[in-house]
Coordinates of N, CA, C and O in Angstrom, one line a residue:
Q1 N 44.2 12.1 23.8 CA 42.8 11.7 24.0 C 42.4 11.9 25.4 O 42.4 13.0 26.0
V2 N 42.1 10.7 26.1 CA 41.7 10.7 27.4 C 42.9 10.6 28.4 O 43.7 9.8 28.2
Q3 N 42.9 11.5 29.3 CA 44.0 11.5 30.4 C 43.3 11.5 31.7 O 42.3 12.2 32.0
L4 N 43.9 10.7 32.6 CA 43.4 10.5 34.0 C 44.4 11.1 35.0 O 45.6 10.8 34.9
V5 N 43.9 12.0 35.9 CA 44.7 12.7 36.8 C 44.3 12.2 38.2 O 43.1 12.4 38.6
E6 N 45.2 11.7 39.0 CA 44.9 11.2 40.4 C 45.4 12.2 41.4 O 46.3 13.0 41.2
S7 N 44.8 12.1 42.6 CA 45.2 12.9 43.7 C 44.7 12.2 45.0 O 43.8 11.3 45.0
G8 N 45.3 12.6 46.2 CA 44.8 12.1 47.4 C 45.7 11.2 48.2 O 45.4 10.8 49.3
G9 N 46.8 10.7 47.6 CA 47.7 9.8 48.2 C 48.5 10.5 49.3 O 48.4 11.7 49.5
G10 N 49.2 9.7 50.1 CA 50.0 10.3 51.2 C 50.4 9.3 52.2 O 50.3 8.1 52.0
L11 N 50.9 9.8 53.3 CA 51.4 9.0 54.4 C 50.4 9.0 55.5 O 49.9 10.1 55.9
V12 N 50.0 7.8 56.0 CA 49.0 7.7 57.1 C 49.4 6.6 58.1 O 50.0 5.6 57.7
Q13 N 49.0 6.8 59.3 CA 49.2 5.7 60.3 C 48.2 4.6 60.2 O 47.1 4.8 59.7
P14 N 48.6 3.4 60.7 CA 47.6 2.3 60.7 C 46.3 2.7 61.4 O 46.3 3.3 62.4
G15 N 45.2 2.3 60.7 CA 43.9 2.7 61.3 C 43.4 4.0 60.7 O 42.2 4.4 60.9
G16 N 44.2 4.7 60.0 CA 43.8 6.0 59.4 C 43.1 5.9 58.1 O 42.8 4.7 57.6
S17 N 42.7 7.0 57.5 CA 41.9 7.0 56.3 C 42.5 8.0 55.3 O 43.1 8.9 55.6
L18 N 42.2 7.6 54.0 CA 42.6 8.5 52.9 C 41.5 8.4 51.8 O 40.8 7.4 51.8
R19 N 41.3 9.4 51.0 CA 40.4 9.4 49.9 C 41.1 9.8 48.6 O 41.6 10.9 48.5
L20 N 41.1 8.9 47.7 CA 41.7 9.1 46.4 C 40.7 9.6 45.4 O 39.5 9.1 45.4
S21 N 41.1 10.4 44.5 CA 40.3 10.9 43.4 C 41.0 10.7 42.1 O 42.2 10.8 42.0
C22 N 40.2 10.5 41.0 CA 40.7 10.4 39.7 C 39.7 10.9 38.7 O 38.6 10.5 38.6
A23 N 40.1 12.0 38.0 CA 39.3 12.6 37.0 C 39.8 12.6 35.6 O 41.0 12.7 35.4
A24 N 38.9 12.3 34.7 CA 39.3 12.3 33.3 C 39.3 13.7 32.7 O 38.4 14.5 32.9
S25 N 40.4 14.0 32.0 CA 40.5 15.4 31.4 C 39.8 15.5 30.0 O 39.7 16.6 29.5
G26 N 39.4 14.4 29.4 CA 38.7 14.4 28.2 C 37.4 13.7 28.2 O 37.0 13.1 29.2
S27 N 36.8 13.6 27.1 CA 35.5 12.9 27.0 C 35.7 11.4 27.1 O 36.7 10.9 26.6
I28 N 34.7 10.8 27.8 CA 34.8 9.3 27.9 C 33.4 8.8 27.5 O 32.4 9.5 27.4
F29 N 33.4 7.5 27.2 CA 32.2 6.8 26.8 C 31.3 6.5 28.0 O 31.9 6.2 29.1
S30 N 30.0 6.5 27.9 CA 29.1 6.3 29.0 C 29.2 4.9 29.6 O 28.9 4.6 30.7
S31 N 29.7 3.9 28.8 CA 29.8 2.5 29.2 C 31.1 2.2 30.0 O 31.3 1.1 30.3
T32 N 31.9 3.2 30.2 CA 33.2 3.0 30.9 C 33.0 2.4 32.3 O 32.2 2.8 33.1
V33 N 33.8 1.4 32.6 CA 33.9 0.8 33.9 C 35.1 1.5 34.6 O 36.2 1.5 34.1
M34 N 34.9 2.1 35.7 CA 36.0 2.7 36.5 C 36.5 1.9 37.6 O 35.7 1.1 38.2
G35 N 37.7 1.9 37.9 CA 38.3 1.1 38.9 C 39.6 1.6 39.5 O 40.2 2.6 39.0
W36 N 40.1 0.9 40.5 CA 41.3 1.2 41.2 C 42.2 -0.1 41.3 O 41.6 -1.2 41.6
Y37 N 43.4 0.0 41.0 CA 44.4 -1.0 41.1 C 45.6 -0.5 42.0 O 45.7 0.7 42.1
R38 N 46.3 -1.5 42.5 CA 47.5 -1.1 43.3 C 48.7 -2.0 43.0 O 48.5 -3.2 42.6
Q39 N 49.9 -1.5 43.2 CA 51.1 -2.3 43.0 C 52.1 -2.0 44.1 O 52.5 -0.8 44.2
A40 N 52.4 -3.0 44.8 CA 53.4 -2.9 45.9 C 54.8 -3.3 45.3 O 54.8 -4.0 44.3
P41 N 55.9 -2.9 45.9 CA 57.2 -3.2 45.4 C 57.4 -4.7 45.2 O 57.1 -5.5 46.1
G42 N 57.9 -5.1 44.1 CA 58.1 -6.5 43.8 C 56.9 -7.3 43.5 O 57.1 -8.5 43.4
K43 N 55.8 -6.7 43.4 CA 54.5 -7.5 43.2 C 53.8 -7.0 41.9 O 54.1 -5.9 41.4
E44 N 52.9 -7.8 41.4 CA 52.2 -7.5 40.2 C 51.1 -6.5 40.6 O 50.6 -6.4 41.7
R45 N 50.6 -5.7 39.6 CA 49.5 -4.8 39.8 C 48.2 -5.7 40.1 O 47.9 -6.6 39.3
Q46 N 47.5 -5.3 41.1 CA 46.3 -6.1 41.5 C 45.1 -5.2 41.5 O 45.1 -4.0 41.9
L47 N 43.9 -5.8 41.2 CA 42.7 -5.1 41.3 C 42.3 -4.8 42.7 O 42.4 -5.7 43.6
V48 N 41.8 -3.6 43.0 CA 41.3 -3.2 44.3 C 39.8 -3.1 44.3 O 39.1 -3.8 45.1
A49 N 39.2 -2.4 43.3 CA 37.8 -2.3 43.2 C 37.4 -1.7 41.9 O 38.2 -1.0 41.2
T50 N 36.2 -2.1 41.4 CA 35.7 -1.6 40.1 C 34.2 -1.2 40.4 O 33.5 -1.7 41.3
M51 N 33.7 -0.3 39.5 CA 32.3 0.1 39.6 C 31.8 0.5 38.2 O 32.5 1.2 37.4
T52 N 30.7 -0.1 37.8 CA 30.0 0.2 36.5 C 29.3 1.5 36.7 O 29.0 2.0 37.7
R53 N 28.8 2.0 35.5 CA 28.0 3.2 35.5 C 26.7 3.0 36.3 O 26.2 4.0 36.9
A54 N 26.2 1.8 36.2 CA 24.9 1.5 36.9 C 25.1 1.4 38.4 O 24.1 1.3 39.1
G55 N 26.3 1.3 38.9 CA 26.5 1.2 40.3 C 26.9 -0.2 40.8 O 27.1 -0.4 42.0
N56 N 27.1 -1.2 39.9 CA 27.6 -2.5 40.3 C 29.1 -2.4 40.7 O 29.9 -1.8 40.0
T57 N 29.4 -3.0 41.9 CA 30.8 -2.9 42.4 C 31.4 -4.3 42.6 O 30.7 -5.3 42.7
N58 N 32.7 -4.3 42.5 CA 33.5 -5.5 42.8 C 34.7 -5.1 43.6 O 35.4 -4.2 43.2
Y59 N 35.0 -5.8 44.7 CA 36.1 -5.5 45.6 C 37.0 -6.7 45.7 O 36.5 -7.9 45.8
A60 N 38.3 -6.5 45.9 CA 39.2 -7.5 46.3 C 38.9 -7.9 47.7 O 38.5 -7.1 48.5
D61 N 39.1 -9.2 48.0 CA 38.8 -9.7 49.4 C 39.6 -8.9 50.4 O 39.1 -8.7 51.5
A62 N 40.8 -8.5 50.1 CA 41.7 -7.9 51.1 C 41.1 -6.5 51.5 O 41.5 -6.0 52.6
V63 N 40.3 -5.9 50.8 CA 39.8 -4.5 51.1 C 38.3 -4.5 51.4 O 37.8 -3.4 51.8
K64 N 37.6 -5.6 51.3 CA 36.2 -5.6 51.6 C 35.9 -5.1 53.0 O 36.5 -5.6 54.0
G65 N 34.9 -4.2 53.1 CA 34.5 -3.7 54.4 C 35.4 -2.5 54.9 O 35.0 -1.9 55.9
R66 N 36.4 -2.2 54.2 CA 37.3 -1.1 54.5 C 37.3 0.0 53.5 O 37.4 1.2 53.8
F67 N 37.3 -0.4 52.2 CA 37.4 0.5 51.1 C 36.0 0.6 50.4 O 35.2 -0.3 50.4
T68 N 35.7 1.8 49.9 CA 34.5 2.1 49.2 C 34.8 2.8 47.9 O 35.4 3.9 48.0
I69 N 34.3 2.3 46.8 CA 34.5 3.0 45.5 C 33.2 3.7 45.2 O 32.1 3.2 45.5
S70 N 33.3 4.9 44.6 CA 32.2 5.6 44.1 C 32.6 6.4 42.9 O 33.7 6.6 42.6
R71 N 31.6 6.9 42.2 CA 31.8 7.7 41.0 C 30.8 8.8 40.7 O 29.7 8.6 41.2
D72 N 31.2 9.8 40.1 CA 30.4 10.9 39.7 C 30.4 11.0 38.2 O 31.4 11.5 37.6
N73 N 29.4 10.5 37.6 CA 29.4 10.4 36.1 C 29.4 11.8 35.4 O 30.0 12.0 34.4
A74 N 28.8 12.7 36.1 CA 28.7 14.1 35.5 C 30.1 14.7 35.5 O 30.4 15.5 34.6
K75 N 31.0 14.3 36.4 CA 32.3 14.9 36.5 C 33.4 14.0 35.9 O 34.6 14.3 36.0
N76 N 33.0 12.8 35.4 CA 33.9 11.8 34.9 C 35.0 11.5 36.0 O 36.2 11.5 35.7
T77 N 34.6 11.3 37.2 CA 35.5 11.1 38.3 C 35.1 9.9 39.1 O 34.0 9.6 39.3
V78 N 36.2 9.2 39.5 CA 36.0 8.0 40.4 C 36.8 8.3 41.7 O 37.8 8.9 41.7
Y79 N 36.3 7.8 42.8 CA 36.8 8.0 44.1 C 37.1 6.6 44.8 O 36.4 5.6 44.5
L80 N 38.0 6.6 45.7 CA 38.3 5.5 46.6 C 38.4 5.9 48.0 O 39.5 6.6 48.3
Q81 N 37.4 5.7 48.8 CA 37.5 6.0 50.3 C 38.2 4.8 51.0 O 37.6 3.7 50.9
M82 N 39.3 5.0 51.6 CA 40.1 3.9 52.3 C 40.1 4.2 53.8 O 40.6 5.2 54.2
N83 N 39.4 3.3 54.5 CA 39.4 3.4 56.0 C 40.1 2.2 56.6 O 40.3 1.2 56.0
N84 N 40.5 2.4 57.9 CA 41.2 1.4 58.6 C 42.4 0.9 57.8 O 42.6 -0.3 57.7
L85 N 43.2 1.8 57.3 CA 44.4 1.4 56.5 C 45.4 0.6 57.3 O 45.6 0.9 58.5
Q86 N 46.0 -0.3 56.7 CA 47.0 -1.2 57.3 C 48.3 -1.1 56.5 O 48.3 -0.8 55.3
P87 N 49.4 -1.5 57.1 CA 50.7 -1.5 56.4 C 50.7 -2.3 55.1 O 51.3 -1.9 54.1
E88 N 49.9 -3.3 55.0 CA 49.8 -4.2 53.8 C 49.1 -3.4 52.7 O 49.2 -3.9 51.5
D89 N 48.5 -2.3 53.0 CA 47.8 -1.5 51.9 C 48.8 -0.6 51.2 O 48.5 0.1 50.2
T90 N 50.0 -0.5 51.7 CA 51.1 0.4 51.1 C 51.3 -0.1 49.7 O 51.7 -1.2 49.4
A91 N 51.2 0.9 48.8 CA 51.4 0.6 47.3 C 51.2 1.9 46.5 O 50.8 2.9 47.1
V92 N 51.5 1.8 45.3 CA 51.1 2.9 44.3 C 49.7 2.5 43.8 O 49.5 1.4 43.3
Y93 N 48.8 3.4 43.9 CA 47.4 3.2 43.5 C 47.2 3.9 42.1 O 47.5 5.0 41.9
Y94 N 46.6 3.1 41.2 CA 46.3 3.6 39.9 C 44.8 3.5 39.6 O 44.2 2.5 39.9
C95 N 44.3 4.6 39.0 CA 42.9 4.5 38.6 C 42.9 4.0 37.2 O 43.8 4.1 36.4
N96 N 41.7 3.4 36.8 CA 41.6 2.8 35.5 C 40.2 3.0 34.9 O 39.2 2.8 35.6
F97 N 40.1 3.4 33.7 CA 38.9 3.5 33.0 C 38.9 2.5 31.9 O 39.8 2.5 31.0
N98 N 38.0 1.5 31.9 CA 37.9 0.4 30.9 C 36.7 0.4 30.0 O 35.6 0.6 30.5
L99 N 36.9 0.2 28.7 CA 35.8 0.1 27.8 C 35.8 -1.3 27.2 O 36.5 -1.6 26.2
P100 N 35.1 -2.3 27.9 CA 35.2 -3.7 27.5 C 34.9 -3.9 26.0 O 35.5 -4.7 25.4
A101 N 33.9 -3.2 25.5 CA 33.5 -3.5 24.1 C 34.5 -3.1 23.1 O 34.6 -3.6 22.0
W102 N 35.4 -2.2 23.5 CA 36.5 -1.7 22.6 C 37.9 -2.2 23.0 O 38.8 -2.0 22.2
G103 N 38.0 -2.9 24.1 CA 39.3 -3.4 24.6 C 40.2 -2.2 24.8 O 41.4 -2.4 24.6
I104 N 39.7 -1.1 25.4 CA 40.5 0.0 25.6 C 40.6 0.3 27.1 O 39.7 0.2 27.9
D105 N 41.8 0.6 27.6 CA 42.1 1.0 29.0 C 42.9 2.3 29.1 O 43.8 2.5 28.3
Y106 N 42.5 3.1 30.0 CA 43.2 4.3 30.3 C 43.6 4.3 31.8 O 42.8 3.8 32.6
W107 N 44.8 4.7 32.1 CA 45.4 4.6 33.4 C 45.8 6.0 33.9 O 46.3 6.8 33.2
G108 N 45.7 6.2 35.2 CA 46.2 7.3 35.9 C 47.7 7.2 36.1 O 48.3 6.2 35.8
Q109 N 48.3 8.3 36.5 CA 49.8 8.3 36.7 C 50.2 7.6 37.9 O 51.4 7.3 38.1
G110 N 49.3 7.3 38.8 CA 49.7 6.6 40.1 C 49.9 7.6 41.2 O 50.4 8.7 41.0
T111 N 49.4 7.2 42.4 CA 49.6 8.0 43.6 C 50.1 7.1 44.7 O 49.5 6.0 44.9
Q112 N 51.1 7.5 45.5 CA 51.7 6.7 46.5 C 50.8 6.7 47.8 O 50.5 7.8 48.3
V113 N 50.5 5.6 48.3 CA 49.9 5.5 49.6 C 50.8 4.7 50.5 O 51.1 3.5 50.2
T114 N 51.2 5.3 51.6 CA 52.1 4.6 52.6 C 51.5 4.6 53.9 O 51.0 5.6 54.5
V115 N 51.3 3.4 54.5 CA 50.8 3.2 55.8 C 51.8 2.7 56.8 O 52.4 1.6 56.6
S116 N 52.2 3.6 57.7 CA 53.3 3.3 58.6 C 53.2 4.0 59.9 O 52.7 5.1 60.0
S117 N 53.7 3.4 61.0 CA 53.6 4.0 62.3 C 54.7 5.1 62.5 O 55.8 5.0 61.8

């Protein structure tokens, strides 16, 4: 059915920037909420940011002012611009497409982001 493909991860120095992308390979519902989550070693997966089709956003406190989520509905793609990255941001980042009315979630394969001097 729907598959999500992520790209854009990598190794960056503190203070650097990365831009993650996640595109759906199949058709999605217009009501889909798109978002990003991350999981560091030994920790639970945590919400980073979400965005509705209408443009409403929600950010974790740890990334406010540094990360920006955006989406291109025509391309079924969600982006995460990450600025002023810090070592604490090191994690595997997963994109998520959620359909609340149906209780359905689709997840990307994950992309590694490493912030180190």
